[in-house]
PDB file of C-alpha atoms in Angstrom:
ATOM      1  CA  MET A   1     -33.681 -13.358  11.731  1.00  0.00           C
ATOM      2  CA  GLU A   2     -33.158  -9.780  10.534  1.00  0.00           C
ATOM      3  CA  LEU A   3     -30.066  -7.460  10.259  1.00  0.00           C
ATOM      4  CA  LYS A   4     -31.096  -3.676   9.744  1.00  0.00           C
ATOM      5  CA  TYR A   5     -28.964  -0.749   9.372  1.00  0.00           C
ATOM      6  CA  GLU A   6     -29.931   2.744   8.854  1.00  0.00           C
ATOM      7  CA  MET A   7     -27.091   5.291   7.810  1.00  0.00           C
ATOM      8  CA  TYR A   8     -27.208   8.981   6.715  1.00  0.00           C
ATOM      9  CA  ILE A   9     -24.674  10.006   3.989  1.00  0.00           C
ATOM     10  CA  ASP A  10     -23.628  13.224   2.863  1.00  0.00           C
ATOM     11  CA  GLY A  11     -24.420  12.733  -0.894  1.00  0.00           C
ATOM     12  CA  GLN A  12     -26.992  12.378  -3.344  1.00  0.00           C
ATOM     13  CA  PRO A  13     -28.897   9.012  -3.969  1.00  0.00           C
ATOM     14  CA  GLU A  14     -27.192   8.913  -7.496  1.00  0.00           C
ATOM     15  CA  GLN A  15     -23.872   8.798  -5.943  1.00  0.00           C
ATOM     16  CA  ILE A  16     -24.720   6.128  -3.560  1.00  0.00           C
ATOM     17  CA  TRP A  17     -26.573   4.302  -6.092  1.00  0.00           C
ATOM     18  CA  GLU A  18     -23.311   4.316  -8.389  1.00  0.00           C
ATOM     19  CA  THR A  19     -21.309   2.924  -5.452  1.00  0.00           C
ATOM     20  CA  LEU A  20     -23.502   0.117  -5.018  1.00  0.00           C
ATOM     21  CA  VAL A  21     -23.801  -1.174  -8.603  1.00  0.00           C
ATOM     22  CA  SER A  22     -20.943   0.110 -10.659  1.00  0.00           C
ATOM     23  CA  LEU A  23     -17.754  -1.818 -11.123  1.00  0.00           C
ATOM     24  CA  GLU A  24     -15.526   0.726  -9.665  1.00  0.00           C
ATOM     25  CA  GLY A  25     -17.935   1.592  -6.719  1.00  0.00           C
ATOM     26  CA  THR A  26     -18.283  -2.246  -5.753  1.00  0.00           C
ATOM     27  CA  ARG A  27     -14.357  -2.822  -6.083  1.00  0.00           C
ATOM     28  CA  GLN A  28     -13.970   0.230  -3.673  1.00  0.00           C
ATOM     29  CA  VAL A  29     -16.327  -0.679  -1.072  1.00  0.00           C
ATOM     30  CA  PHE A  30     -16.819  -4.441  -1.199  1.00  0.00           C
ATOM     31  CA  TYR A  31     -13.266  -5.731  -0.478  1.00  0.00           C
ATOM     32  CA  ASP A  32     -11.857  -5.474  -4.067  1.00  0.00           C
ATOM     33  CA  CYS A  33     -15.052  -7.515  -5.371  1.00  0.00           C
ATOM     34  CA  VAL A  34     -16.836  -6.454  -8.651  1.00  0.00           C
ATOM     35  CA  ILE A  35     -20.608  -6.953  -9.141  1.00  0.00           C
ATOM     36  CA  GLN A  36     -21.532  -8.771 -12.154  1.00  0.00           C
ATOM     37  CA  SER A  37     -25.116  -8.591 -13.245  1.00  0.00           C
ATOM     38  CA  SER A  38     -27.625  -7.528 -15.933  1.00  0.00           C
ATOM     39  CA  PHE A  39     -29.450  -6.115 -12.995  1.00  0.00           C
ATOM     40  CA  VAL A  40     -32.677  -7.473 -14.447  1.00  0.00           C
ATOM     41  CA  PRO A  41     -35.062  -8.784 -11.997  1.00  0.00           C
ATOM     42  CA  GLY A  42     -35.132 -12.759 -11.907  1.00  0.00           C
ATOM     43  CA  GLU A  43     -31.602 -12.829 -13.459  1.00  0.00           C
ATOM     44  CA  ALA A  44     -28.301 -13.768 -11.863  1.00  0.00           C
ATOM     45  CA  PHE A  45     -25.711 -11.652  -9.952  1.00  0.00           C
ATOM     46  CA  ALA A  46     -22.371 -12.391  -8.381  1.00  0.00           C
ATOM     47  CA  TYR A  47     -19.718 -10.422  -6.259  1.00  0.00           C
ATOM     48  CA  VAL A  48     -16.375 -11.844  -7.702  1.00  0.00           C
ATOM     49  CA  GLY A  49     -12.737 -10.868  -6.668  1.00  0.00           C
ATOM     50  CA  PRO A  50      -9.570 -12.187  -5.029  1.00  0.00           C
ATOM     51  CA  GLY A  51     -10.270 -14.732  -2.373  1.00  0.00           C
ATOM     52  CA  ASN A  52     -10.106 -18.545  -1.721  1.00  0.00           C
ATOM     53  CA  ASP A  53     -10.044 -19.546  -5.680  1.00  0.00           C
ATOM     54  CA  GLY A  54      -7.841 -16.855  -6.931  1.00  0.00           C
ATOM     55  CA  ASP A  55      -8.504 -13.425  -8.300  1.00  0.00           C
ATOM     56  CA  ASP A  56     -12.114 -14.686  -9.884  1.00  0.00           C
ATOM     57  CA  THR A  57     -13.317 -16.098  -6.440  1.00  0.00           C
ATOM     58  CA  VAL A  58     -17.211 -15.918  -6.371  1.00  0.00           C
ATOM     59  CA  HIS A  59     -17.952 -14.492  -2.887  1.00  0.00           C
ATOM     60  CA  LEU A  60     -21.585 -14.232  -3.310  1.00  0.00           C
ATOM     61  CA  TYR A  61     -24.045 -15.211  -5.897  1.00  0.00           C
ATOM     62  CA  GLY A  62     -27.749 -15.258  -6.416  1.00  0.00           C
ATOM     63  CA  THR A  63     -30.785 -13.670  -8.043  1.00  0.00           C
ATOM     64  CA  VAL A  64     -31.681 -10.053  -8.502  1.00  0.00           C
ATOM     65  CA  LEU A  65     -35.222  -9.286  -7.098  1.00  0.00           C
ATOM     66  CA  ALA A  66     -35.760  -5.646  -7.560  1.00  0.00           C
ATOM     67  CA  PHE A  67     -33.647  -2.848  -9.285  1.00  0.00           C
ATOM     68  CA  GLU A  68     -35.149   0.531  -9.164  1.00  0.00           C
ATOM     69  CA  PRO A  69     -32.201   2.903  -9.900  1.00  0.00           C
ATOM     70  CA  ASN A  70     -31.513   5.472  -7.213  1.00  0.00           C
ATOM     71  CA  ARG A  71     -34.150   4.006  -4.823  1.00  0.00           C
ATOM     72  CA  LYS A  72     -33.939   0.136  -4.351  1.00  0.00           C
ATOM     73  CA  PHE A  73     -31.745  -2.657  -5.087  1.00  0.00           C
ATOM     74  CA  SER A  74     -32.833  -6.202  -3.672  1.00  0.00           C
ATOM     75  CA  TYR A  75     -31.532  -9.802  -4.128  1.00  0.00           C
ATOM     76  CA  ILE A  76     -31.418 -13.412  -2.851  1.00  0.00           C
ATOM     77  CA  GLU A  77     -27.934 -14.422  -2.017  1.00  0.00           C
ATOM     78  CA  HIS A  78     -25.908 -17.549  -1.528  1.00  0.00           C
ATOM     79  CA  PRO A  79     -22.087 -17.767  -0.216  1.00  0.00           C
ATOM     80  CA  GLY A  80     -19.749 -18.847  -2.750  1.00  0.00           C
ATOM     81  CA  GLN A  81     -19.155 -22.469  -3.263  1.00  0.00           C
ATOM     82  CA  SER A  82     -15.503 -22.243  -1.531  1.00  0.00           C
ATOM     83  CA  TYR A  83     -17.236 -21.252   1.502  1.00  0.00           C
ATOM     84  CA  HIS A  84     -19.556 -23.863   2.074  1.00  0.00           C
ATOM     85  CA  ALA A  85     -20.016 -27.152   0.669  1.00  0.00           C
ATOM     86  CA  ASN A  86     -24.189 -26.636   0.876  1.00  0.00           C
ATOM     87  CA  HIS A  87     -23.862 -23.003  -0.590  1.00  0.00           C
ATOM     88  CA  ALA A  88     -26.927 -23.820  -2.870  1.00  0.00           C
ATOM     89  CA  GLU A  89     -28.962 -24.383   0.352  1.00  0.00           C
ATOM     90  CA  LEU A  90     -27.766 -21.382   2.426  1.00  0.00           C
ATOM     91  CA  GLN A  91     -29.408 -17.924   1.460  1.00  0.00           C
ATOM     92  CA  SER A  92     -30.587 -14.558   2.669  1.00  0.00           C
ATOM     93  CA  ARG A  93     -32.401 -11.675   1.308  1.00  0.00           C
ATOM     94  CA  VAL A  94     -30.420  -8.286   1.031  1.00  0.00           C
ATOM     95  CA  THR A  95     -32.297  -4.804   0.266  1.00  0.00           C
ATOM     96  CA  PHE A  96     -30.596  -1.621  -0.225  1.00  0.00           C
ATOM     97  CA  LEU A  97     -32.965   1.407   0.093  1.00  0.00           C
ATOM     98  CA  LEU A  98     -32.084   4.838  -0.649  1.00  0.00           C
ATOM     99  CA  GLU A  99     -34.216   8.017   0.461  1.00  0.00           C
ATOM    100  CA  LYS A 100     -33.390  11.590   0.058  1.00  0.00           C
ATOM    101  CA  VAL A 101     -33.444  13.492   3.551  1.00  0.00           C
ATOM    102  CA  GLY A 102     -32.865  17.208   3.219  1.00  0.00           C
ATOM    103  CA  GLY A 103     -29.471  17.616   1.547  1.00  0.00           C
ATOM    104  CA  CYS A 104     -28.287  14.079   2.311  1.00  0.00           C
ATOM    105  CA  THR A 105     -29.392  10.545   1.806  1.00  0.00           C
ATOM    106  CA  LYS A 106     -30.791   7.997   4.126  1.00  0.00           C
ATOM    107  CA  LEU A 107     -29.386   4.410   3.253  1.00  0.00           C
ATOM    108  CA  THR A 108     -31.275   1.465   4.790  1.00  0.00           C
ATOM    109  CA  LEU A 109     -29.677  -1.858   4.560  1.00  0.00           C
ATOM    110  CA  VAL A 110     -32.084  -4.932   5.550  1.00  0.00           C
ATOM    111  CA  ASN A 111     -30.525  -8.453   5.474  1.00  0.00           C
ATOM    112  CA  ASP A 112     -33.300 -10.987   6.460  1.00  0.00           C
ATOM    113  CA  GLU A 113     -34.938 -14.207   5.368  1.00  0.00           C
ATOM    114  CA  TRP A 114     -31.861 -16.236   6.449  1.00  0.00           C
ATOM    115  CA  THR A 115     -31.954 -20.003   6.128  1.00  0.00           C
ATOM    116  CA  GLU A 116     -32.115 -21.443   9.637  1.00  0.00           C
ATOM    117  CA  ASN A 117     -28.628 -21.889  11.218  1.00  0.00           C
ATOM    118  CA  HIS A 118     -26.922 -20.022   8.320  1.00  0.00           C
ATOM    119  CA  PRO A 119     -23.183 -20.042   9.188  1.00  0.00           C
ATOM    120  CA  SER A 120     -22.437 -16.462   7.763  1.00  0.00           C
ATOM    121  CA  PHE A 121     -25.131 -14.856  10.074  1.00  0.00           C
ATOM    122  CA  SER A 122     -22.776 -13.872  12.928  1.00  0.00           C
ATOM    123  CA  ASN A 123     -20.052 -12.628  10.262  1.00  0.00           C
ATOM    124  CA  ALA A 124     -22.521 -10.607   8.233  1.00  0.00           C
ATOM    125  CA  GLU A 125     -23.865  -9.029  11.575  1.00  0.00           C
ATOM    126  CA  HIS A 126     -20.333  -7.117  12.032  1.00  0.00           C
ATOM    127  CA  ASN A 127     -19.269  -7.001   8.277  1.00  0.00           C
ATOM    128  CA  TRP A 128     -22.182  -5.083   7.225  1.00  0.00           C
ATOM    129  CA  TRP A 129     -21.062  -2.328   9.406  1.00  0.00           C
ATOM    130  CA  MET A 130     -17.739  -2.193   7.823  1.00  0.00           C
ATOM    131  CA  ILE A 131     -19.119  -2.237   4.387  1.00  0.00           C
ATOM    132  CA  LEU A 132     -21.696   0.728   5.289  1.00  0.00           C
ATOM    133  CA  SER A 133     -18.922   2.552   6.815  1.00  0.00           C
ATOM    134  CA  ASN A 134     -16.788   2.106   3.657  1.00  0.00           C
ATOM    135  CA  ILE A 135     -19.550   3.379   1.663  1.00  0.00           C
ATOM    136  CA  LYS A 136     -20.374   6.310   3.620  1.00  0.00           C
ATOM    137  CA  THR A 137     -16.611   7.296   3.585  1.00  0.00           C
ATOM    138  CA  TYR A 138     -15.993   6.846  -0.126  1.00  0.00           C
ATOM    139  CA  VAL A 139     -19.213   8.848  -0.986  1.00  0.00           C
ATOM    140  CA  GLU A 140     -18.258  11.686   1.262  1.00  0.00           C
ATOM    141  CA  THR A 141     -14.336  11.733   0.657  1.00  0.00           C
ATOM    142  CA  GLY A 142     -13.505   9.808  -2.290  1.00  0.00           C
ATOM    143  CA  LYS A 143     -11.346   7.299  -0.142  1.00  0.00           C
ATOM    144  CA  THR A 144     -11.806   4.158   1.500  1.00  0.00           C
ATOM    145  CA  LEU A 145     -11.173   2.814   5.061  1.00  0.00           C
ATOM    146  CA  ASP A 146      -8.097   0.939   5.790  1.00  0.00           C
ATOM    147  CA  PHE A 147      -9.075  -2.122   7.809  1.00  0.00           C
ATOM    148  CA  GLY A 148      -5.528  -3.467   7.875  1.00  0.00           C
ATOM    149  CA  TRP A 149      -6.100  -6.203   5.728  1.00  0.00           C
TER     150      TRP A 149
END
């Protein structure tokens, strides 16, 4: 199973990169969660924010696979423990790729290598569009989208 999205954003790779890896950027576009990581391949990361377990709910966690500033960020992810009892057994790979195209940037997202019958696949299929739209809007306007939550 693979989810693949391509989006063109009126911004430089550095702007999109900052949105993907900075505390403020992730807070703005990932539902008020921040990324906690050293960004060293082989080391851990987590998206933490308000949720089932309070303000410090771990929504996703995993291992950084690649971190090439302004170009590639990839990781293996697991859902947080408050979502599924077998969270450690459930995983997928996420890869963000940035490529300068003229005066804009092509953002490609690939979410693949899903554990068989992963219960989050159908949610991810729809939620990635919301997150990517939020990234595009934030980079281009400095604002985020109001999804009515």
